[in-house]
Amino acid sequence: MRSIRLANLKDTEFLVDHDKHIAYDILRDSIEKGYIYILEQDNKIIGWLRYNLFWDNTPFLNMLYILEEFRNQGLGSQLLEHWEHQMHIQGYETLMTSTLVHEDAIHFYLKYGYQVVGGFHPSMDEYEVILKK
């Protein structure tokens, strides 16, 4: 059985091991603020979604990740739709995210109604596209 829930401090070790894009202290703070959703199957974590607030007032999806063996089953869509629903319940009207221009994720977000609103070159990395819905 699959379920989506807010992360709790018991999830810290798993997230530290799998999410290399966030510092430990910020990760724990994000868990405590309720900024991470966990996707489970049979009580095992198979994915997560992590966000924060851009400009302190706009939910910005930082990470949507499904473990490789569970991809291409519509789970990322379920997690995104759950997050969007929770943000609307909380009264947010605008949602944002970003992805590298060459990543397949851009097509995923466009499919869900996100629109490209700009972008930039962080350091010497590829072009990062900003999307909003």
mmCIF file of N, CA and C in Angstrom:
data_model
loop_
_atom_site.group_PDB
_atom_site.id
_atom_site.type_symbol
_atom_site.label_atom_id
_atom_site.label_comp_id
_atom_site.label_asym_id
_atom_site.label_seq_id
_atom_site.Cartn_x
_atom_site.Cartn_y
_atom_site.Cartn_z
ATOM 1 N N MET A 1 0.837 -1.181 0.000
ATOM 2 C CA MET A 1 0.000 0.000 0.000
ATOM 3 C C MET A 1 0.888 1.252 0.000
ATOM 4 N N ARG A 2 0.474 2.244 -0.787
ATOM 5 C CA ARG A 2 1.229 3.501 -0.869
ATOM 6 C C ARG A 2 0.525 4.588 -0.075
ATOM 7 N N SER A 3 1.337 5.469 0.498
ATOM 8 C CA SER A 3 0.781 6.610 1.229
ATOM 9 C C SER A 3 1.763 7.770 1.158
ATOM 10 N N ILE A 4 1.225 8.964 1.368
ATOM 11 C CA ILE A 4 2.029 10.187 1.420
ATOM 12 C C ILE A 4 1.801 10.815 2.782
ATOM 13 N N ARG A 5 2.882 11.196 3.424
ATOM 14 C CA ARG A 5 2.803 11.805 4.750
ATOM 15 C C ARG A 5 3.895 12.848 4.891
ATOM 16 N N LEU A 6 3.761 13.684 5.915
ATOM 17 C CA LEU A 6 4.842 14.617 6.233
ATOM 18 C C LEU A 6 6.020 13.850 6.818
ATOM 19 N N ALA A 7 7.204 14.286 6.497
ATOM 20 C CA ALA A 7 8.408 13.683 7.075
ATOM 21 C C ALA A 7 8.457 13.969 8.565
ATOM 22 N N ASN A 8 9.105 13.084 9.299
ATOM 23 C CA ASN A 8 9.347 13.325 10.718
ATOM 24 C C ASN A 8 10.835 13.054 10.980
ATOM 25 N N LEU A 9 11.269 13.357 12.186
ATOM 26 C CA LEU A 9 12.695 13.250 12.486
ATOM 27 C C LEU A 9 13.227 11.830 12.333
ATOM 28 N N LYS A 10 12.365 10.820 12.404
ATOM 29 C CA LYS A 10 12.798 9.437 12.179
ATOM 30 C C LYS A 10 13.257 9.224 10.730
ATOM 31 N N ASP A 11 12.837 10.111 9.819
ATOM 32 C CA ASP A 11 13.210 10.010 8.408
ATOM 33 C C ASP A 11 14.552 10.666 8.099
ATOM 34 N N THR A 12 15.137 11.333 9.075
ATOM 35 C CA THR A 12 16.354 12.115 8.850
ATOM 36 C C THR A 12 17.472 11.275 8.253
ATOM 37 N N GLU A 13 17.735 10.114 8.823
ATOM 38 C CA GLU A 13 18.852 9.296 8.342
ATOM 39 C C GLU A 13 18.665 8.901 6.877
ATOM 40 N N PHE A 14 17.462 8.464 6.518
ATOM 41 C CA PHE A 14 17.194 8.099 5.124
ATOM 42 C C PHE A 14 17.424 9.297 4.210
ATOM 43 N N LEU A 15 16.892 10.451 4.577
ATOM 44 C CA LEU A 15 17.003 11.637 3.730
ATOM 45 C C LEU A 15 18.457 12.107 3.627
ATOM 46 N N VAL A 16 19.204 12.055 4.713
ATOM 47 C CA VAL A 16 20.625 12.436 4.668
ATOM 48 C C VAL A 16 21.377 11.514 3.707
ATOM 49 N N ASP A 17 21.053 10.239 3.739
ATOM 50 C CA ASP A 17 21.720 9.269 2.864
ATOM 51 C C ASP A 17 21.358 9.447 1.393
ATOM 52 N N HIS A 18 20.164 9.946 1.108
ATOM 53 C CA HIS A 18 19.677 9.990 -0.271
ATOM 54 C C HIS A 18 19.588 11.384 -0.887
ATOM 55 N N ASP A 19 19.458 12.416 -0.088
ATOM 56 C CA ASP A 19 19.304 13.776 -0.612
ATOM 57 C C ASP A 19 20.596 14.541 -0.358
ATOM 58 N N LYS A 20 21.469 14.560 -1.352
ATOM 59 C CA LYS A 20 22.790 15.182 -1.214
ATOM 60 C C LYS A 20 22.778 16.678 -1.557
ATOM 61 N N HIS A 21 21.601 17.245 -1.761
ATOM 62 C CA HIS A 21 21.497 18.638 -2.184
ATOM 63 C C HIS A 21 21.098 19.581 -1.054
ATOM 64 N N ILE A 22 21.198 19.121 0.183
ATOM 65 C CA ILE A 22 20.777 19.955 1.305
ATOM 66 C C ILE A 22 21.664 19.656 2.510
ATOM 67 N N ALA A 23 22.010 20.693 3.236
ATOM 68 C CA ALA A 23 22.825 20.533 4.440
ATOM 69 C C ALA A 23 21.988 19.910 5.557
ATOM 70 N N TYR A 24 22.643 19.181 6.426
ATOM 71 C CA TYR A 24 21.975 18.460 7.504
ATOM 72 C C TYR A 24 21.079 19.373 8.345
ATOM 73 N N ASP A 25 21.602 20.517 8.792
ATOM 74 C CA ASP A 25 20.825 21.418 9.650
ATOM 75 C C ASP A 25 19.587 21.958 8.930
ATOM 76 N N ILE A 26 19.731 22.269 7.660
ATOM 77 C CA ILE A 26 18.594 22.783 6.891
ATOM 78 C C ILE A 26 17.578 21.669 6.661
ATOM 79 N N LEU A 27 18.064 20.454 6.443
ATOM 80 C CA LEU A 27 17.171 19.310 6.289
ATOM 81 C C LEU A 27 16.326 19.107 7.544
ATOM 82 N N ARG A 28 16.955 19.087 8.690
ATOM 83 C CA ARG A 28 16.206 18.911 9.955
ATOM 84 C C ARG A 28 15.210 20.043 10.150
ATOM 85 N N ASP A 29 15.621 21.260 9.846
ATOM 86 C CA ASP A 29 14.720 22.403 9.962
ATOM 87 C C ASP A 29 13.523 22.250 9.016
ATOM 88 N N SER A 30 13.785 21.753 7.812
ATOM 89 C CA SER A 30 12.708 21.550 6.843
ATOM 90 C C SER A 30 11.721 20.488 7.329
ATOM 91 N N ILE A 31 12.237 19.443 7.948
ATOM 92 C CA ILE A 31 11.357 18.415 8.523
ATOM 93 C C ILE A 31 10.494 19.027 9.612
ATOM 94 N N GLU A 32 11.120 19.781 10.496
ATOM 95 C CA GLU A 32 10.383 20.379 11.615
ATOM 96 C C GLU A 32 9.335 21.386 11.141
ATOM 97 N N LYS A 33 9.592 22.071 10.033
ATOM 98 C CA LYS A 33 8.632 23.038 9.494
ATOM 99 C C LYS A 33 7.533 22.380 8.661
ATOM 100 N N GLY A 34 7.663 21.090 8.385
ATOM 101 C CA GLY A 34 6.665 20.402 7.565
ATOM 102 C C GLY A 34 6.850 20.662 6.081
ATOM 103 N N TYR A 35 8.092 20.842 5.651
ATOM 104 C CA TYR A 35 8.400 21.167 4.257
ATOM 105 C C TYR A 35 8.841 19.949 3.440
ATOM 106 N N ILE A 36 8.678 18.748 4.001
ATOM 107 C CA ILE A 36 9.059 17.544 3.267
ATOM 108 C C ILE A 36 7.911 16.536 3.351
ATOM 109 N N TYR A 37 7.510 16.045 2.194
ATOM 110 C CA TYR A 37 6.509 14.979 2.114
ATOM 111 C C TYR A 37 7.214 13.692 1.720
ATOM 112 N N ILE A 38 6.826 12.609 2.366
ATOM 113 C CA ILE A 38 7.397 11.288 2.143
ATOM 114 C C ILE A 38 6.372 10.423 1.425
ATOM 115 N N LEU A 39 6.827 9.728 0.394
ATOM 116 C CA LEU A 39 6.010 8.744 -0.301
ATOM 117 C C LEU A 39 6.495 7.371 0.149
ATOM 118 N N GLU A 40 5.565 6.575 0.697
ATOM 119 C CA GLU A 40 5.909 5.249 1.197
ATOM 120 C C GLU A 40 5.139 4.176 0.452
ATOM 121 N N GLN A 41 5.745 3.020 0.405
ATOM 122 C CA GLN A 41 5.066 1.816 -0.078
ATOM 123 C C GLN A 41 5.405 0.710 0.901
ATOM 124 N N ASP A 42 4.386 0.092 1.468
ATOM 125 C CA ASP A 42 4.597 -0.965 2.461
ATOM 126 C C ASP A 42 5.547 -0.512 3.564
ATOM 127 N N ASN A 43 5.327 0.713 4.050
ATOM 128 C CA ASN A 43 6.102 1.312 5.144
ATOM 129 C C ASN A 43 7.572 1.537 4.826
ATOM 130 N N LYS A 44 7.945 1.570 3.542
ATOM 131 C CA LYS A 44 9.312 1.888 3.129
ATOM 132 C C LYS A 44 9.273 3.154 2.294
ATOM 133 N N ILE A 45 10.212 4.054 2.523
ATOM 134 C CA ILE A 45 10.288 5.292 1.765
ATOM 135 C C ILE A 45 10.723 4.974 0.338
ATOM 136 N N ILE A 46 9.934 5.464 -0.625
ATOM 137 C CA ILE A 46 10.289 5.260 -2.030
ATOM 138 C C ILE A 46 10.441 6.582 -2.780
ATOM 139 N N GLY A 47 10.149 7.685 -2.097
ATOM 140 C CA GLY A 47 10.313 8.992 -2.709
ATOM 141 C C GLY A 47 10.018 10.096 -1.720
ATOM 142 N N TRP A 48 10.333 11.325 -2.120
ATOM 143 C CA TRP A 48 10.047 12.484 -1.272
ATOM 144 C C TRP A 48 9.957 13.737 -2.118
ATOM 145 N N LEU A 49 9.321 14.727 -1.540
ATOM 146 C CA LEU A 49 9.211 16.056 -2.131
ATOM 147 C C LEU A 49 9.606 17.040 -1.045
ATOM 148 N N ARG A 50 10.516 17.941 -1.397
ATOM 149 C CA ARG A 50 10.994 18.945 -0.445
ATOM 150 C C ARG A 50 10.796 20.325 -1.058
ATOM 151 N N TYR A 51 10.280 21.254 -0.257
ATOM 152 C CA TYR A 51 10.071 22.615 -0.729
ATOM 153 C C TYR A 51 10.473 23.606 0.350
ATOM 154 N N ASN A 52 10.485 24.866 -0.011
ATOM 155 C CA ASN A 52 10.626 25.950 0.956
ATOM 156 C C ASN A 52 9.779 27.115 0.456
ATOM 157 N N LEU A 53 9.926 28.244 1.075
ATOM 158 C CA LEU A 53 9.157 29.417 0.650
ATOM 159 C C LEU A 53 10.082 30.432 -0.015
ATOM 160 N N PHE A 54 9.812 30.711 -1.284
ATOM 161 C CA PHE A 54 10.525 31.723 -2.050
ATOM 162 C C PHE A 54 9.951 33.067 -1.651
ATOM 163 N N TRP A 55 10.768 34.046 -1.390
ATOM 164 C CA TRP A 55 10.348 35.368 -0.920
ATOM 165 C C TRP A 55 9.521 35.260 0.359
ATOM 166 N N ASP A 56 9.672 34.178 1.094
ATOM 167 C CA ASP A 56 8.955 33.932 2.346
ATOM 168 C C ASP A 56 7.445 33.817 2.181
ATOM 169 N N ASN A 57 6.962 33.727 0.912
ATOM 170 C CA ASN A 57 5.509 33.650 0.751
ATOM 171 C C ASN A 57 5.034 32.803 -0.428
ATOM 172 N N THR A 58 5.947 32.181 -1.163
ATOM 173 C CA THR A 58 5.567 31.400 -2.334
ATOM 174 C C THR A 58 6.220 30.022 -2.259
ATOM 175 N N PRO A 59 5.430 28.949 -2.179
ATOM 176 C CA PRO A 59 6.017 27.615 -2.138
ATOM 177 C C PRO A 59 6.861 27.343 -3.380
ATOM 178 N N PHE A 60 8.089 26.916 -3.139
ATOM 179 C CA PHE A 60 9.050 26.625 -4.203
ATOM 180 C C PHE A 60 9.506 25.179 -4.033
ATOM 181 N N LEU A 61 9.156 24.333 -4.983
ATOM 182 C CA LEU A 61 9.518 22.919 -4.938
ATOM 183 C C LEU A 61 11.004 22.777 -5.266
ATOM 184 N N ASN A 62 11.774 22.322 -4.281
ATOM 185 C CA ASN A 62 13.221 22.173 -4.460
ATOM 186 C C ASN A 62 13.626 20.791 -4.942
ATOM 187 N N MET A 63 12.892 19.773 -4.527
ATOM 188 C CA MET A 63 13.304 18.406 -4.827
ATOM 189 C C MET A 63 12.069 17.512 -4.901
ATOM 190 N N LEU A 64 11.945 16.821 -6.008
ATOM 191 C CA LEU A 64 10.944 15.766 -6.173
ATOM 192 C C LEU A 64 11.724 14.557 -6.646
ATOM 193 N N TYR A 65 11.765 13.525 -5.820
ATOM 194 C CA TYR A 65 12.629 12.396 -6.132
ATOM 195 C C TYR A 65 11.909 11.084 -5.844
ATOM 196 N N ILE A 66 11.952 10.189 -6.821
ATOM 197 C CA ILE A 66 11.431 8.838 -6.681
ATOM 198 C C ILE A 66 12.626 7.893 -6.860
ATOM 199 N N LEU A 67 12.780 6.938 -5.946
ATOM 200 C CA LEU A 67 13.865 5.972 -6.087
ATOM 201 C C LEU A 67 13.753 5.282 -7.442
ATOM 202 N N GLU A 68 14.895 5.036 -8.039
ATOM 203 C CA GLU A 68 14.948 4.580 -9.431
ATOM 204 C C GLU A 68 14.069 3.367 -9.729
ATOM 205 N N GLU A 69 14.044 2.401 -8.840
ATOM 206 C CA GLU A 69 13.276 1.189 -9.119
ATOM 207 C C GLU A 69 11.758 1.402 -9.092
ATOM 208 N N PHE A 70 11.321 2.591 -8.660
ATOM 209 C CA PHE A 70 9.892 2.891 -8.590
ATOM 210 C C PHE A 70 9.454 3.948 -9.612
ATOM 211 N N ARG A 71 10.351 4.340 -10.490
ATOM 212 C CA ARG A 71 10.034 5.375 -11.475
ATOM 213 C C ARG A 71 9.129 4.835 -12.587
ATOM 214 N N ASN A 72 8.545 5.769 -13.326
ATOM 215 C CA ASN A 72 7.672 5.458 -14.466
ATOM 216 C C ASN A 72 6.414 4.700 -14.060
ATOM 217 N N GLN A 73 5.925 4.999 -12.857
ATOM 218 C CA GLN A 73 4.681 4.410 -12.368
ATOM 219 C C GLN A 73 3.665 5.479 -11.988
ATOM 220 N N GLY A 74 3.967 6.738 -12.316
ATOM 221 C CA GLY A 74 3.058 7.826 -11.974
ATOM 222 C C GLY A 74 3.191 8.318 -10.542
ATOM 223 N N LEU A 75 4.220 7.890 -9.837
ATOM 224 C CA LEU A 75 4.377 8.260 -8.430
ATOM 225 C C LEU A 75 4.804 9.718 -8.258
ATOM 226 N N GLY A 76 5.648 10.196 -9.163
ATOM 227 C CA GLY A 76 6.026 11.611 -9.105
ATOM 228 C C GLY A 76 4.806 12.495 -9.292
ATOM 229 N N SER A 77 3.917 12.101 -10.181
ATOM 230 C CA SER A 77 2.674 12.843 -10.407
ATOM 231 C C SER A 77 1.819 12.854 -9.144
ATOM 232 N N GLN A 78 1.702 11.697 -8.487
ATOM 233 C CA GLN A 78 0.919 11.625 -7.251
ATOM 234 C C GLN A 78 1.488 12.544 -6.181
ATOM 235 N N LEU A 79 2.799 12.533 -6.059
ATOM 236 C CA LEU A 79 3.452 13.360 -5.043
ATOM 237 C C LEU A 79 3.279 14.841 -5.364
ATOM 238 N N LEU A 80 3.455 15.218 -6.632
ATOM 239 C CA LEU A 80 3.271 16.611 -7.034
ATOM 240 C C LEU A 80 1.836 17.060 -6.793
ATOM 241 N N GLU A 81 0.868 16.258 -7.198
ATOM 242 C CA GLU A 81 -0.538 16.624 -7.018
ATOM 243 C C GLU A 81 -0.898 16.750 -5.540
ATOM 244 N N HIS A 82 -0.354 15.865 -4.714
ATOM 245 C CA HIS A 82 -0.595 15.946 -3.268
ATOM 246 C C HIS A 82 -0.051 17.265 -2.716
ATOM 247 N N TRP A 83 1.187 17.591 -3.095
ATOM 248 C CA TRP A 83 1.803 18.839 -2.619
ATOM 249 C C TRP A 83 1.005 20.055 -3.084
ATOM 250 N N GLU A 84 0.633 20.076 -4.360
ATOM 251 C CA GLU A 84 -0.144 21.202 -4.871
ATOM 252 C C GLU A 84 -1.454 21.355 -4.097
ATOM 253 N N HIS A 85 -2.120 20.245 -3.836
ATOM 254 C CA HIS A 85 -3.384 20.283 -3.085
ATOM 255 C C HIS A 85 -3.145 20.838 -1.676
ATOM 256 N N GLN A 86 -2.098 20.360 -1.014
ATOM 257 C CA GLN A 86 -1.795 20.849 0.343
ATOM 258 C C GLN A 86 -1.472 22.341 0.335
ATOM 259 N N MET A 87 -0.767 22.811 -0.676
ATOM 260 C CA MET A 87 -0.433 24.234 -0.753
ATOM 261 C C MET A 87 -1.690 25.072 -0.965
ATOM 262 N N HIS A 88 -2.607 24.590 -1.778
ATOM 263 C CA HIS A 88 -3.859 25.326 -2.004
ATOM 264 C C HIS A 88 -4.715 25.335 -0.740
ATOM 265 N N ILE A 89 -4.738 24.238 0.005
ATOM 266 C CA ILE A 89 -5.452 24.201 1.287
ATOM 267 C C ILE A 89 -4.884 25.255 2.236
ATOM 268 N N GLN A 90 -3.569 25.445 2.180
ATOM 269 C CA GLN A 90 -2.912 26.424 3.048
ATOM 270 C C GLN A 90 -3.073 27.854 2.534
ATOM 271 N N GLY A 91 -3.735 28.022 1.396
ATOM 272 C CA GLY A 91 -4.040 29.353 0.900
ATOM 273 C C GLY A 91 -3.066 29.925 -0.116
ATOM 274 N N TYR A 92 -2.111 29.145 -0.560
ATOM 275 C CA TYR A 92 -1.161 29.636 -1.552
ATOM 276 C C TYR A 92 -1.782 29.571 -2.941
ATOM 277 N N GLU A 93 -1.626 30.648 -3.697
ATOM 278 C CA GLU A 93 -2.182 30.710 -5.049
ATOM 279 C C GLU A 93 -1.136 30.433 -6.122
ATOM 280 N N THR A 94 0.110 30.741 -5.837
ATOM 281 C CA THR A 94 1.186 30.572 -6.804
ATOM 282 C C THR A 94 2.181 29.545 -6.276
ATOM 283 N N LEU A 95 2.642 28.675 -7.178
ATOM 284 C CA LEU A 95 3.653 27.683 -6.851
ATOM 285 C C LEU A 95 4.808 27.846 -7.830
ATOM 286 N N MET A 96 6.018 27.533 -7.373
ATOM 287 C CA MET A 96 7.187 27.668 -8.236
ATOM 288 C C MET A 96 8.099 26.461 -8.096
ATOM 289 N N THR A 97 8.918 26.260 -9.124
ATOM 290 C CA THR A 97 9.970 25.257 -9.099
ATOM 291 C C THR A 97 11.014 25.636 -10.137
ATOM 292 N N SER A 98 12.040 24.822 -10.266
ATOM 293 C CA SER A 98 13.053 25.054 -11.304
ATOM 294 C C SER A 98 13.658 23.721 -11.699
ATOM 295 N N THR A 99 14.290 23.720 -12.857
ATOM 296 C CA THR A 99 14.995 22.546 -13.350
ATOM 297 C C THR A 99 16.003 23.002 -14.399
ATOM 298 N N LEU A 100 17.019 22.192 -14.610
ATOM 299 C CA LEU A 100 17.952 22.496 -15.686
ATOM 300 C C LEU A 100 17.227 22.356 -17.017
ATOM 301 N N VAL A 101 17.557 23.214 -17.961
ATOM 302 C CA VAL A 101 16.834 23.276 -19.225
ATOM 303 C C VAL A 101 16.868 21.946 -19.977
ATOM 304 N N HIS A 102 17.924 21.167 -19.841
ATOM 305 C CA HIS A 102 18.038 19.915 -20.599
ATOM 306 C C HIS A 102 17.364 18.723 -19.915
ATOM 307 N N GLU A 103 16.946 18.864 -18.663
ATOM 308 C CA GLU A 103 16.374 17.741 -17.940
ATOM 309 C C GLU A 103 14.943 17.447 -18.408
ATOM 310 N N ASP A 104 14.586 16.171 -18.386
ATOM 311 C CA ASP A 104 13.231 15.764 -18.761
ATOM 312 C C ASP A 104 12.174 16.353 -17.834
ATOM 313 N N ALA A 105 12.573 16.747 -16.634
ATOM 314 C CA ALA A 105 11.626 17.292 -15.665
ATOM 315 C C ALA A 105 10.874 18.501 -16.210
ATOM 316 N N ILE A 106 11.487 19.260 -17.104
ATOM 317 C CA ILE A 106 10.808 20.440 -17.641
ATOM 318 C C ILE A 106 9.501 20.029 -18.332
ATOM 319 N N HIS A 107 9.513 18.907 -19.048
ATOM 320 C CA HIS A 107 8.298 18.435 -19.725
ATOM 321 C C HIS A 107 7.250 17.975 -18.713
ATOM 322 N N PHE A 108 7.715 17.370 -17.634
ATOM 323 C CA PHE A 108 6.833 16.939 -16.549
ATOM 324 C C PHE A 108 6.073 18.135 -15.982
ATOM 325 N N TYR A 109 6.796 19.204 -15.656
ATOM 326 C CA TYR A 109 6.148 20.377 -15.057
ATOM 327 C C TYR A 109 5.251 21.102 -16.057
ATOM 328 N N LEU A 110 5.675 21.192 -17.297
ATOM 329 C CA LEU A 110 4.830 21.821 -18.318
ATOM 330 C C LEU A 110 3.517 21.057 -18.465
ATOM 331 N N LYS A 111 3.577 19.748 -18.388
ATOM 332 C CA LYS A 111 2.376 18.899 -18.481
ATOM 333 C C LYS A 111 1.388 19.227 -17.359
ATOM 334 N N TYR A 112 1.897 19.641 -16.217
ATOM 335 C CA TYR A 112 1.040 19.966 -15.073
ATOM 336 C C TYR A 112 0.695 21.444 -14.974
ATOM 337 N N GLY A 113 0.897 22.171 -16.051
ATOM 338 C CA GLY A 113 0.444 23.552 -16.100
ATOM 339 C C GLY A 113 1.430 24.594 -15.640
ATOM 340 N N TYR A 114 2.652 24.208 -15.344
ATOM 341 C CA TYR A 114 3.677 25.190 -14.978
ATOM 342 C C TYR A 114 4.138 25.896 -16.244
ATOM 343 N N GLN A 115 4.496 27.158 -16.089
ATOM 344 C CA GLN A 115 4.966 27.959 -17.219
ATOM 345 C C GLN A 115 6.367 28.481 -16.921
ATOM 346 N N VAL A 116 7.201 28.494 -17.951
ATOM 347 C CA VAL A 116 8.545 29.051 -17.802
ATOM 348 C C VAL A 116 8.419 30.563 -17.647
ATOM 349 N N VAL A 117 9.026 31.095 -16.587
ATOM 350 C CA VAL A 117 8.952 32.532 -16.335
ATOM 351 C C VAL A 117 10.320 33.189 -16.304
ATOM 352 N N GLY A 118 11.358 32.407 -16.542
ATOM 353 C CA GLY A 118 12.700 32.981 -16.564
ATOM 354 C C GLY A 118 13.736 31.918 -16.300
ATOM 355 N N GLY A 119 14.937 32.371 -16.060
ATOM 356 C CA GLY A 119 16.005 31.445 -15.775
ATOM 357 C C GLY A 119 17.319 32.172 -15.575
ATOM 358 N N PHE A 120 18.343 31.414 -15.283
ATOM 359 C CA PHE A 120 19.663 31.991 -15.039
ATOM 360 C C PHE A 120 20.725 30.903 -15.145
ATOM 361 N N HIS A 121 21.979 31.338 -15.182
ATOM 362 C CA HIS A 121 23.129 30.432 -15.183
ATOM 363 C C HIS A 121 23.769 30.473 -13.799
ATOM 364 N N PRO A 122 23.479 29.484 -12.946
ATOM 365 C CA PRO A 122 24.173 29.475 -11.651
ATOM 366 C C PRO A 122 25.623 29.055 -11.856
ATOM 367 N N SER A 123 26.538 29.904 -11.467
ATOM 368 C CA SER A 123 27.972 29.656 -11.655
ATOM 369 C C SER A 123 28.241 29.286 -13.108
ATOM 370 N N MET A 124 28.917 28.183 -13.316
ATOM 371 C CA MET A 124 29.211 27.737 -14.680
ATOM 372 C C MET A 124 28.302 26.581 -15.089
ATOM 373 N N ASP A 125 27.241 26.351 -14.314
ATOM 374 C CA ASP A 125 26.307 25.267 -14.608
ATOM 375 C C ASP A 125 25.462 25.595 -15.827
ATOM 376 N N GLU A 126 24.691 24.613 -16.244
ATOM 377 C CA GLU A 126 23.760 24.822 -17.344
ATOM 378 C C GLU A 126 22.643 25.765 -16.935
ATOM 379 N N TYR A 127 21.873 26.198 -17.909
ATOM 380 C CA TYR A 127 20.793 27.160 -17.689
ATOM 381 C C TYR A 127 19.694 26.545 -16.828
ATOM 382 N N GLU A 128 19.358 27.197 -15.733
ATOM 383 C CA GLU A 128 18.299 26.783 -14.822
ATOM 384 C C GLU A 128 17.030 27.551 -15.176
ATOM 385 N N VAL A 129 15.965 26.814 -15.446
ATOM 386 C CA VAL A 129 14.688 27.394 -15.833
ATOM 387 C C VAL A 129 13.798 27.505 -14.602
ATOM 388 N N ILE A 130 13.186 28.664 -14.418
ATOM 389 C CA ILE A 130 12.239 28.898 -13.333
ATOM 390 C C ILE A 130 10.832 28.720 -13.897
ATOM 391 N N LEU A 131 10.012 27.941 -13.184
ATOM 392 C CA LEU A 131 8.635 27.698 -13.613
ATOM 393 C C LEU A 131 7.665 28.109 -12.510
ATOM 394 N N LYS A 132 6.475 28.522 -12.943
ATOM 395 C CA LYS A 132 5.452 28.904 -11.965
ATOM 396 C C LYS A 132 4.104 28.416 -12.430
ATOM 397 N N LYS A 133 3.230 28.197 -11.458
ATOM 398 C CA LYS A 133 1.863 27.778 -11.741
ATOM 399 C C LYS A 133 0.922 28.592 -10.880
#
